[in-house]
Short mmCIF file of C-alpha atoms in Angstrom, two decimals:
data_model
loop_
_atom_site.label_atom_id
_atom_site.label_comp_id
_atom_site.label_asym_id
_atom_site.label_seq_id
_atom_site.Cartn_x
_atom_site.Cartn_y
_atom_site.Cartn_z
CA MET R 1166 119.54 128.31 108.03
CA ASP R 1167 121.98 127.12 105.39
CA ILE R 1168 121.13 127.13 101.69
CA ILE R 1169 121.99 124.48 99.11
CA GLU R 1170 121.71 125.83 95.58
CA VAL R 1171 121.19 123.94 92.36
CA ARG R 1172 121.62 126.28 89.42
CA ASN R 1173 120.38 125.98 85.87
CA LEU R 1174 119.14 122.41 85.89
CA ARG R 1175 118.21 121.88 82.26
CA LEU R 1176 115.25 119.60 81.62
CA ARG R 1177 112.91 118.70 78.78
CA ALA R 1178 109.18 118.76 79.51
CA ILE R 1179 105.82 119.32 77.87
CA VAL R 1180 104.59 122.62 79.29
CA GLY R 1181 101.81 124.70 77.79
CA PHE R 1182 98.27 124.60 76.49
CA SER R 1183 98.58 126.04 72.96
CA PRO R 1184 98.46 123.41 70.18
CA HIS R 1185 102.07 124.00 69.13
CA GLU R 1186 103.24 123.41 72.72
CA LEU R 1187 101.67 119.95 73.06
CA ASP R 1188 103.58 118.12 70.34
CA ALA R 1189 107.05 117.76 71.86
CA PRO R 1190 109.05 118.50 75.04
CA GLN R 1191 110.53 121.95 75.43
CA ASP R 1192 113.60 123.23 77.26
CA ILE R 1193 112.96 124.10 80.90
CA VAL R 1194 115.51 125.59 83.31
CA VAL R 1195 115.09 124.96 87.05
CA ASN R 1196 116.90 126.66 89.92
CA LEU R 1197 116.57 125.44 93.51
CA ARG R 1198 117.48 126.98 96.86
CA ILE R 1199 116.94 124.40 99.61
CA GLY R 1200 117.05 125.73 103.15
CA LEU R 1201 118.50 123.23 105.62
CA GLU R 1202 120.44 122.89 108.82
CA GLU R 1203 123.90 121.89 107.59
CA ARG R 1204 126.07 122.96 110.55
CA ARG R 1205 126.71 119.35 111.55
CA ALA R 1206 128.18 118.56 108.12
CA GLY R 1207 130.31 121.70 108.32
CA GLU R 1208 131.63 120.55 111.66
CA THR R 1209 132.23 116.85 110.98
CA ASP R 1210 133.19 116.86 107.28
CA ASP R 1211 131.25 113.58 107.12
CA PRO R 1212 129.19 112.91 103.95
CA ASN R 1213 126.63 111.05 106.08
CA ASP R 1214 125.81 114.32 107.85
CA ALA R 1215 125.22 116.23 104.60
CA PHE R 1216 122.05 116.55 102.54
CA ASN R 1217 122.26 114.36 99.44
CA TYR R 1218 121.27 116.81 96.73
CA ARG R 1219 121.80 114.19 94.01
CA THR R 1220 118.77 112.16 95.16
CA ILE R 1221 116.37 115.11 95.08
CA VAL R 1222 117.66 116.24 91.67
CA LYS R 1223 117.24 112.72 90.24
CA ALA R 1224 113.66 112.58 91.60
CA ILE R 1225 112.84 115.99 90.10
CA ILE R 1226 114.26 115.01 86.71
CA GLN R 1227 112.27 111.76 86.64
CA PHE R 1228 109.05 113.43 87.73
CA VAL R 1229 109.21 116.46 85.44
CA GLU R 1230 110.29 114.60 82.32
CA ASN R 1231 107.49 112.04 82.76
CA SER R 1232 104.72 114.60 83.34
CA ARG R 1233 102.76 117.20 81.40
CA PHE R 1234 101.92 120.68 82.64
CA ALA R 1235 99.67 123.41 81.29
CA LEU R 1236 101.33 126.07 83.46
CA LEU R 1237 104.81 126.83 84.81
CA GLU R 1238 103.07 127.60 88.10
CA LYS R 1239 101.94 123.99 88.43
CA LEU R 1240 105.35 122.64 87.48
CA ALA R 1241 107.01 124.80 90.15
CA GLU R 1242 104.42 123.78 92.76
CA GLU R 1243 104.97 120.09 92.05
CA ILE R 1244 108.74 120.46 92.45
CA ALA R 1245 108.23 122.25 95.76
CA ARG R 1246 105.79 119.56 96.91
CA LEU R 1247 108.33 116.86 96.10
CA ALA R 1248 111.03 118.64 98.12
CA VAL R 1249 108.83 119.29 101.17
CA PHE R 1250 106.99 115.96 101.39
CA ASP R 1251 109.41 113.42 99.95
CA PHE R 1252 112.69 114.99 101.10
CA LYS R 1253 111.52 116.83 104.23
CA ALA R 1254 112.96 120.17 103.13
CA PRO R 1255 112.02 122.83 105.72
CA HIS R 1256 112.32 125.55 103.08
CA ILE R 1257 112.43 125.45 99.29
CA GLU R 1258 112.67 128.18 96.68
CA VAL R 1259 111.92 127.05 93.13
CA ARG R 1260 112.53 129.11 90.01
CA VAL R 1261 111.37 127.71 86.69
CA TYR R 1262 112.15 129.35 83.36
CA LYS R 1263 110.88 128.68 79.85
CA PRO R 1264 113.49 129.91 77.36
CA GLY R 1265 112.18 131.54 74.20
CA ALA R 1266 108.60 131.78 75.47
CA LEU R 1267 108.40 135.51 74.76
CA ARG R 1268 109.80 137.47 71.86
CA ARG R 1269 112.67 139.80 72.71
CA SER R 1270 113.14 138.06 76.06
CA ASP R 1271 115.61 135.37 77.10
CA SER R 1272 112.95 133.51 79.06
CA VAL R 1273 109.75 133.70 81.11
CA GLY R 1274 109.68 132.20 84.58
CA ILE R 1275 108.16 131.99 88.01
CA ARG R 1276 109.62 131.94 91.51
CA ILE R 1277 107.83 130.33 94.47
CA VAL R 1278 108.84 129.73 98.09
CA ARG R 1279 107.29 126.93 100.14
CA ARG R 1280 107.59 125.58 103.69
CA PRO R 1281 105.76 122.70 105.41
CA ALA R 1282 103.34 125.21 106.95
CA ASP R 1283 102.18 126.12 103.45
CA TYR R 1284 100.65 122.65 103.18
CA GLU R 1285 98.57 122.80 106.34
CA GLY R 1286 95.30 122.61 104.46
CA ASN R 1287 93.31 119.40 104.15
CA ILE R 1288 94.82 115.98 103.60
CA ALA R 1289 92.44 113.57 101.89
CA TYR R 1290 92.71 109.97 100.73
CA LEU R 1291 90.89 109.06 97.53
CA SER R 1292 89.94 105.62 96.22
CA LEU R 1293 89.97 104.95 92.47
CA GLY R 1294 88.47 102.12 90.44
CA SER R 1295 87.93 101.29 86.77
CA ASN R 1296 86.98 98.28 84.66
CA ILE R 1297 86.53 99.95 81.26
CA SER R 1298 89.98 100.36 79.65
CA PRO R 1299 91.18 100.36 83.26
CA LYS R 1300 94.92 100.86 82.75
CA GLU R 1301 94.36 103.90 80.57
CA ASN R 1302 91.62 105.39 82.74
CA ILE R 1303 93.35 104.87 86.09
CA ALA R 1304 96.52 106.47 84.72
CA GLU R 1305 94.56 109.36 83.20
CA ALA R 1306 92.64 109.92 86.43
CA VAL R 1307 95.90 110.27 88.36
CA ARG R 1308 97.27 112.62 85.69
CA LEU R 1309 94.15 114.78 86.00
CA LEU R 1310 94.37 114.74 89.79
CA ARG R 1311 97.90 116.08 89.46
CA ARG R 1312 96.52 118.80 87.20
CA TYR R 1313 93.55 119.83 89.35
CA THR R 1314 95.00 119.42 92.86
CA THR R 1315 98.23 118.56 94.71
CA VAL R 1316 98.99 114.84 94.70
CA LEU R 1317 101.27 113.74 97.54
CA HIS R 1318 101.46 109.97 97.08
CA VAL R 1319 99.99 107.24 94.88
CA SER R 1320 99.49 103.61 95.95
CA PRO R 1321 100.28 100.51 93.90
CA VAL R 1322 97.52 99.29 91.60
CA TYR R 1323 95.53 96.12 92.30
CA ARG R 1324 93.29 93.90 90.20
CA SER R 1325 90.09 92.89 92.03
CA PRO R 1326 86.90 90.96 91.25
CA PRO R 1327 83.68 92.97 90.71
CA GLN R 1328 81.32 93.46 93.64
CA GLY R 1329 77.52 93.24 93.56
CA PHE R 1330 77.29 92.57 89.82
CA PRO R 1331 79.61 89.69 88.87
CA ASP R 1332 78.87 89.65 85.12
CA GLN R 1333 81.53 92.20 84.18
CA GLU R 1334 85.29 92.63 83.86
CA HIS R 1335 87.61 92.76 86.88
CA PHE R 1336 88.53 96.17 88.27
CA LEU R 1337 91.80 97.98 88.75
CA ASN R 1338 91.97 99.88 92.04
CA ALA R 1339 94.35 102.36 93.64
CA ALA R 1340 94.42 105.11 96.26
CA VAL R 1341 95.82 108.63 96.17
CA LYS R 1342 96.79 111.00 98.98
CA ILE R 1343 96.18 114.66 98.15
CA HIS R 1344 96.49 118.11 99.69
CA THR R 1345 93.81 120.70 99.06
CA TRP R 1346 92.58 124.04 100.36
CA ARG R 1347 89.04 123.16 99.23
CA GLY R 1348 86.39 121.73 101.51
CA PRO R 1349 85.02 118.25 100.75
CA ALA R 1350 81.88 119.37 98.89
CA GLN R 1351 83.83 121.82 96.76
CA PHE R 1352 86.56 119.25 96.15
CA LYS R 1353 83.98 116.77 94.93
CA SER R 1354 82.34 119.21 92.54
CA ALA R 1355 85.50 120.94 91.31
CA VAL R 1356 87.83 117.93 91.09
CA ILE R 1357 86.11 114.54 91.39
CA ASP R 1358 83.04 115.36 89.30
CA ARG R 1359 85.23 117.10 86.73
CA ILE R 1360 87.52 114.10 86.32
CA GLU R 1361 84.62 111.67 86.11
CA ALA R 1362 83.09 113.88 83.41
CA ASP R 1363 86.42 114.12 81.56
CA LEU R 1364 86.62 110.32 81.53
CA GLN R 1365 82.97 109.98 80.48
CA ARG R 1366 81.75 108.21 83.59
CA ALA R 1367 78.20 106.96 82.88
CA ARG R 1368 75.88 105.92 85.70
CA ASP R 1369 73.20 103.27 85.30
CA PRO R 1370 70.26 104.19 87.61
CA GLN R 1371 69.17 100.54 87.52
CA ASN R 1372 72.58 99.14 88.51
CA LYS R 1373 74.86 101.05 90.86
CA ASN R 1374 77.53 98.34 90.41
CA ALA R 1375 77.65 98.61 86.61
CA PRO R 1376 80.96 98.88 84.69
CA ARG R 1377 82.59 102.29 84.73
CA THR R 1378 85.48 104.18 83.16
CA ILE R 1379 86.39 105.65 86.54
CA ASP R 1380 85.03 105.79 90.05
CA LEU R 1381 86.54 108.38 92.41
CA ASP R 1382 85.57 108.60 96.07
CA ILE R 1383 86.82 110.49 99.11
CA SER R 1384 87.62 107.74 101.62
CA LEU R 1385 89.26 109.77 104.40
CA TRP R 1386 89.50 113.49 105.13
CA ASN R 1387 92.13 114.51 107.68
CA ASP R 1388 91.03 112.45 110.71
CA GLU R 1389 87.46 113.74 110.66
CA ILE R 1390 83.98 112.17 110.83
CA PHE R 1391 81.15 113.95 108.98
CA ASP R 1392 78.54 113.84 106.23
CA TYR R 1393 78.64 116.16 103.23
CA GLY R 1394 76.86 116.88 99.98
CA SER R 1395 73.35 116.17 98.77
CA LYS R 1396 73.48 112.37 98.97
CA PRO R 1397 74.87 112.76 101.67
CA TRP R 1398 78.28 111.06 101.51
CA HIS R 1399 79.90 109.88 104.72
CA ILE R 1400 83.50 110.29 105.86
CA PRO R 1401 85.16 107.93 106.60
CA ASP R 1402 83.79 105.90 103.70
CA GLY R 1403 82.11 102.70 104.93
CA ASP R 1404 83.71 100.75 102.07
CA ILE R 1405 87.05 100.85 103.91
CA THR R 1406 85.92 98.16 106.32
CA GLN R 1407 83.85 96.29 103.71
CA PHE R 1408 86.16 95.77 100.75
CA ALA R 1409 89.79 94.75 100.34
CA HIS R 1410 90.14 96.76 97.12
CA VAL R 1411 89.51 99.93 99.17
CA ALA R 1412 91.38 99.08 102.39
CA VAL R 1413 94.58 97.61 100.94
CA PRO R 1414 95.62 100.53 98.68
CA LEU R 1415 94.83 102.98 101.50
CA ALA R 1416 97.00 100.95 103.87
CA ASP R 1417 99.82 101.14 101.33
CA LEU R 1418 99.63 104.93 101.58
CA ALA R 1419 99.23 105.29 105.34
CA SER R 1420 99.66 102.01 107.19
CA ASP R 1421 99.67 103.67 110.64
CA TYR R 1422 96.68 105.94 110.01
CA VAL R 1423 94.09 105.14 112.69
CA HIS R 1424 90.57 104.84 111.33
CA PRO R 1425 88.53 107.59 113.07
CA THR R 1426 85.63 105.32 114.08
CA GLU R 1427 87.15 101.82 114.12
CA GLY R 1428 90.14 102.79 116.25
CA LYS R 1429 92.37 100.47 114.19
CA ALA R 1430 95.33 101.25 111.94
CA LEU R 1431 94.68 100.83 108.24
CA ARG R 1432 97.23 98.00 108.10
CA GLU R 1433 95.16 96.08 110.65
CA ILE R 1434 91.97 96.63 108.66
CA ALA R 1435 93.67 95.58 105.42
CA ALA R 1436 95.21 92.48 107.01
CA ALA R 1437 91.76 91.19 108.00
CA PHE R 1438 90.78 90.62 104.35
CA ASP R 1439 91.51 87.53 102.27
CA SER R 1440 94.73 88.38 100.42
CA ASN R 1441 93.65 86.19 97.50
CA GLN R 1442 91.02 88.77 96.55
CA LEU R 1443 93.62 91.14 95.12
CA ARG R 1444 96.53 90.86 92.73
CA ARG R 1445 99.06 93.66 92.51
CA ILE R 1446 99.87 94.66 88.94
CA ASN R 1447 102.73 96.55 87.38
CA LEU R 1448 101.32 99.94 86.39
CA PHE R 1449 103.47 103.02 86.92
CA LEU R 1450 101.40 106.04 87.95
CA GLY R 1451 104.25 108.48 88.50
CA ILE R 1452 106.39 109.67 91.36
CA GLY R 1453 104.68 110.28 94.68
#
């Protein structure tokens, strides 16, 4: 295996949880060692056969400088995730340093090594919706997902009419693909319920279709079929075949994913809905 090294990439990011660390970006130093097979480039001397390290560095800069992290560990993990999933790196070593974080020390840092096999936990697809301050709450829900789990990809955002209770504002909807080592019940309690509480989700027992700050649901879990939790909830979520605002964002994430019970690709399911039901809006939810 050959190694491409990027040394002392200097970035500015908000990293920390103490009050004085939350006001402004701080200096962060990132070192990368990307393990690849580069023998072809060494043989041909052809730039087309070489790994384009500029593209991965640009993606890392954009992601890190537009995000917030409580811990260096999370920042390093997100960089590794970006390299493995978005740039197909078979091996990545990430070192992240925070200069001046400790008295009498040049810096404090962490080193992690990741390979694709390290992400062989569960892959889940989540559906998000909001019609109370929806731009702010959808964006904050994705930010919190990045904090509490590993976000792999985020769909575009769509505006959709309300279902079941028409006398309310339109919704914004999106989908997120995540990786987790938790099981579905634990993921719901530790991540979904936590985010809904953070965003002050209030449920009306008399109206299940009432307005909400955020609604987070597990739509797909690997390629499995099961029930979980006290309700119980069903996977795959039945709303996928019932509503465009669920099917279309999921198809944006995984168009070729075959629905476990319908036997159809998500793009086929999404295409069956009236396209006039949804309007794509310009809302940036971050890289991935």
